[in-house]
Amino acid sequence: MHRQIYYAVTDSTNERLKALADEAENGLVAVAGEQTAGKGRIGRKWQSQPGQGAWFSVLLKDERLNAQNVPGVVFVCALAAARSLNRLCQESGFAIKWPNDIVHGGKKICGILCESGMSGDTLQYAVAGIGINLKAESFGSELPWAASVRSETGFDLDADAVIGAFLNEFDIAMEQMYNYRLSGILDRIRPLSATLGRMVRAENGENSFTGTAEDFGPDGSLIIRDLDGIQHTVHAGDVSVRGVMGYV
Ligand code: BTN
């Protein structure tokens, strides 16, 4: 069971849970009708208009969570989001663009932002923030590759139903990660991946290259074989997938 706090309007559900993290219990969920300062990855903004999506965060304080396994939480969230959307829309078109975007028809539907609170080298808590575009018909010219569940599939999903379905999948997958590490999660992500087997371009600072995404490493890294046959392991950074979100 997850206790939920609902904010009709707030800055960011990630920020609310970070402010509550010391006193609040493991599993607390913050849900917003609207976010005025929704945060995306790499300092980007996340558009969170009233009633247009499921904007929520989960506080993680389980004693089994630590600095070693916390990077796996984004994969757990991506798996839970893709599985719950496919189930609710009775289809299989929601796919995971490594590491943690959910795409449909080449467009981004859902983003995930995980943050952790450390005290020295010790993890105190993590906050997993999930934004799922449910209803918006357009996102403006600065976000040409964004879409919503409704614009892509015609399904008009209720945010509470989506959050409930996500949390069911999330709880199962978190237990799997605690008990069996990340490999079982990665096994379940492989068939849902929009990245594996595709041509990708990795931008890693100075070092950028094109190749085929071959597999995941045991830590969730992406293994890419470049056009000269050399294998690269990418841990973070931006990877564009041909045919997805505008990369041709
Ligand atoms: C991304 O793709 O850049 C990540 C987007 C994460 C958005 C969600 S919405 C709920 C939670 N609160 C935030 O401020 N961000 C996350």
CSV table of C-alpha atoms in Angstrom, one decimal, residues 107-188:
chain,number,residue,atom,x,y,z
A,107,LYS,CA,7.4,9.9,-29.8
A,108,LYS,CA,8.1,10.5,-26.2
A,109,ILE,CA,5.1,9.8,-23.9
A,110,CYS,CA,6.8,9.5,-20.5
A,111,GLY,CA,9.9,10.7,-18.7
A,112,ILE,CA,11.5,9.6,-15.4
A,113,LEU,CA,13.7,11.6,-13.1
A,114,CYS,CA,15.3,9.8,-10.1
A,115,GLU,CA,17.1,11.8,-7.5
A,116,SER,CA,18.8,10.5,-4.4
A,117,GLY,CA,19.6,12.1,-1.0
A,118,MET,CA,23.0,11.2,0.4
A,119,SER,CA,24.7,11.7,3.7
A,120,GLY,CA,28.4,11.3,2.9
A,121,ASP,CA,28.6,8.0,1.0
A,122,THR,CA,25.4,6.7,2.6
A,123,LEU,CA,22.1,6.8,0.8
A,124,GLN,CA,19.3,8.3,2.9
A,125,TYR,CA,16.5,8.1,0.4
A,126,ALA,CA,15.6,8.2,-3.3
A,127,VAL,CA,12.8,10.0,-5.1
A,128,ALA,CA,11.5,8.5,-8.4
A,129,GLY,CA,9.5,11.1,-10.4
A,130,ILE,CA,7.4,9.9,-13.3
A,131,GLY,CA,5.6,12.2,-15.8
A,132,ILE,CA,3.2,10.5,-18.2
A,133,ASN,CA,1.6,12.7,-20.9
A,134,LEU,CA,-2.0,11.4,-21.0
A,135,LYS,CA,-4.2,13.9,-22.9
A,136,ALA,CA,-2.4,16.8,-24.5
A,137,GLU,CA,-2.9,17.2,-28.2
A,138,SER,CA,0.1,19.5,-28.9
A,139,PHE,CA,3.3,20.4,-27.1
A,140,GLY,CA,4.6,23.4,-29.0
A,141,SER,CA,7.3,23.7,-31.5
A,142,GLU,CA,10.1,23.3,-28.9
A,143,LEU,CA,8.9,19.7,-28.2
A,144,PRO,CA,8.2,18.2,-31.7
A,145,TRP,CA,8.8,14.7,-30.5
A,146,ALA,CA,6.5,14.7,-27.5
A,147,ALA,CA,3.0,13.1,-27.6
A,148,SER,CA,0.4,11.8,-25.2
A,149,VAL,CA,-1.3,8.5,-24.7
A,150,ARG,CA,-4.5,9.9,-26.2
A,151,SER,CA,-2.8,11.5,-29.2
A,152,GLU,CA,-1.0,8.3,-30.0
A,153,THR,CA,-3.6,5.6,-29.1
A,154,GLY,CA,-7.0,7.4,-28.7
A,155,PHE,CA,-7.3,6.0,-25.2
A,156,ASP,CA,-8.4,8.6,-22.6
A,157,LEU,CA,-6.8,7.2,-19.4
A,158,ASP,CA,-7.5,8.4,-16.0
A,159,ALA,CA,-4.4,9.6,-14.0
A,160,ASP,CA,-5.4,7.7,-10.9
A,161,ALA,CA,-5.8,4.4,-12.8
A,162,VAL,CA,-2.5,4.9,-14.5
A,163,ILE,CA,-0.7,5.6,-11.2
A,164,GLY,CA,-2.4,2.6,-9.6
A,165,ALA,CA,-1.4,0.3,-12.4
A,166,PHE,CA,2.2,1.7,-12.4
A,167,LEU,CA,2.5,1.2,-8.6
A,168,ASN,CA,1.4,-2.5,-8.9
A,169,GLU,CA,4.1,-3.1,-11.5
A,170,PHE,CA,6.6,-1.0,-9.6
A,171,ASP,CA,6.3,-2.9,-6.3
A,172,ILE,CA,6.8,-6.2,-8.0
A,173,ALA,CA,9.8,-5.0,-10.0
A,174,MET,CA,11.4,-3.4,-6.9
A,175,GLU,CA,11.1,-6.7,-5.0
A,176,GLN,CA,12.7,-8.4,-8.0
A,177,MET,CA,15.6,-5.9,-8.0
A,178,TYR,CA,16.2,-6.2,-4.3
A,179,ASN,CA,16.1,-10.0,-4.4
A,180,TYR,CA,17.8,-10.8,-7.7
A,181,ARG,CA,19.7,-7.5,-8.6
A,182,LEU,CA,19.2,-5.9,-12.0
A,183,SER,CA,19.5,-8.8,-14.3
A,184,GLY,CA,15.9,-10.0,-14.0
A,185,ILE,CA,14.7,-6.5,-14.7
A,186,LEU,CA,16.9,-6.1,-17.8
A,187,ASP,CA,15.6,-9.5,-19.0
A,188,ARG,CA,12.0,-8.1,-18.8
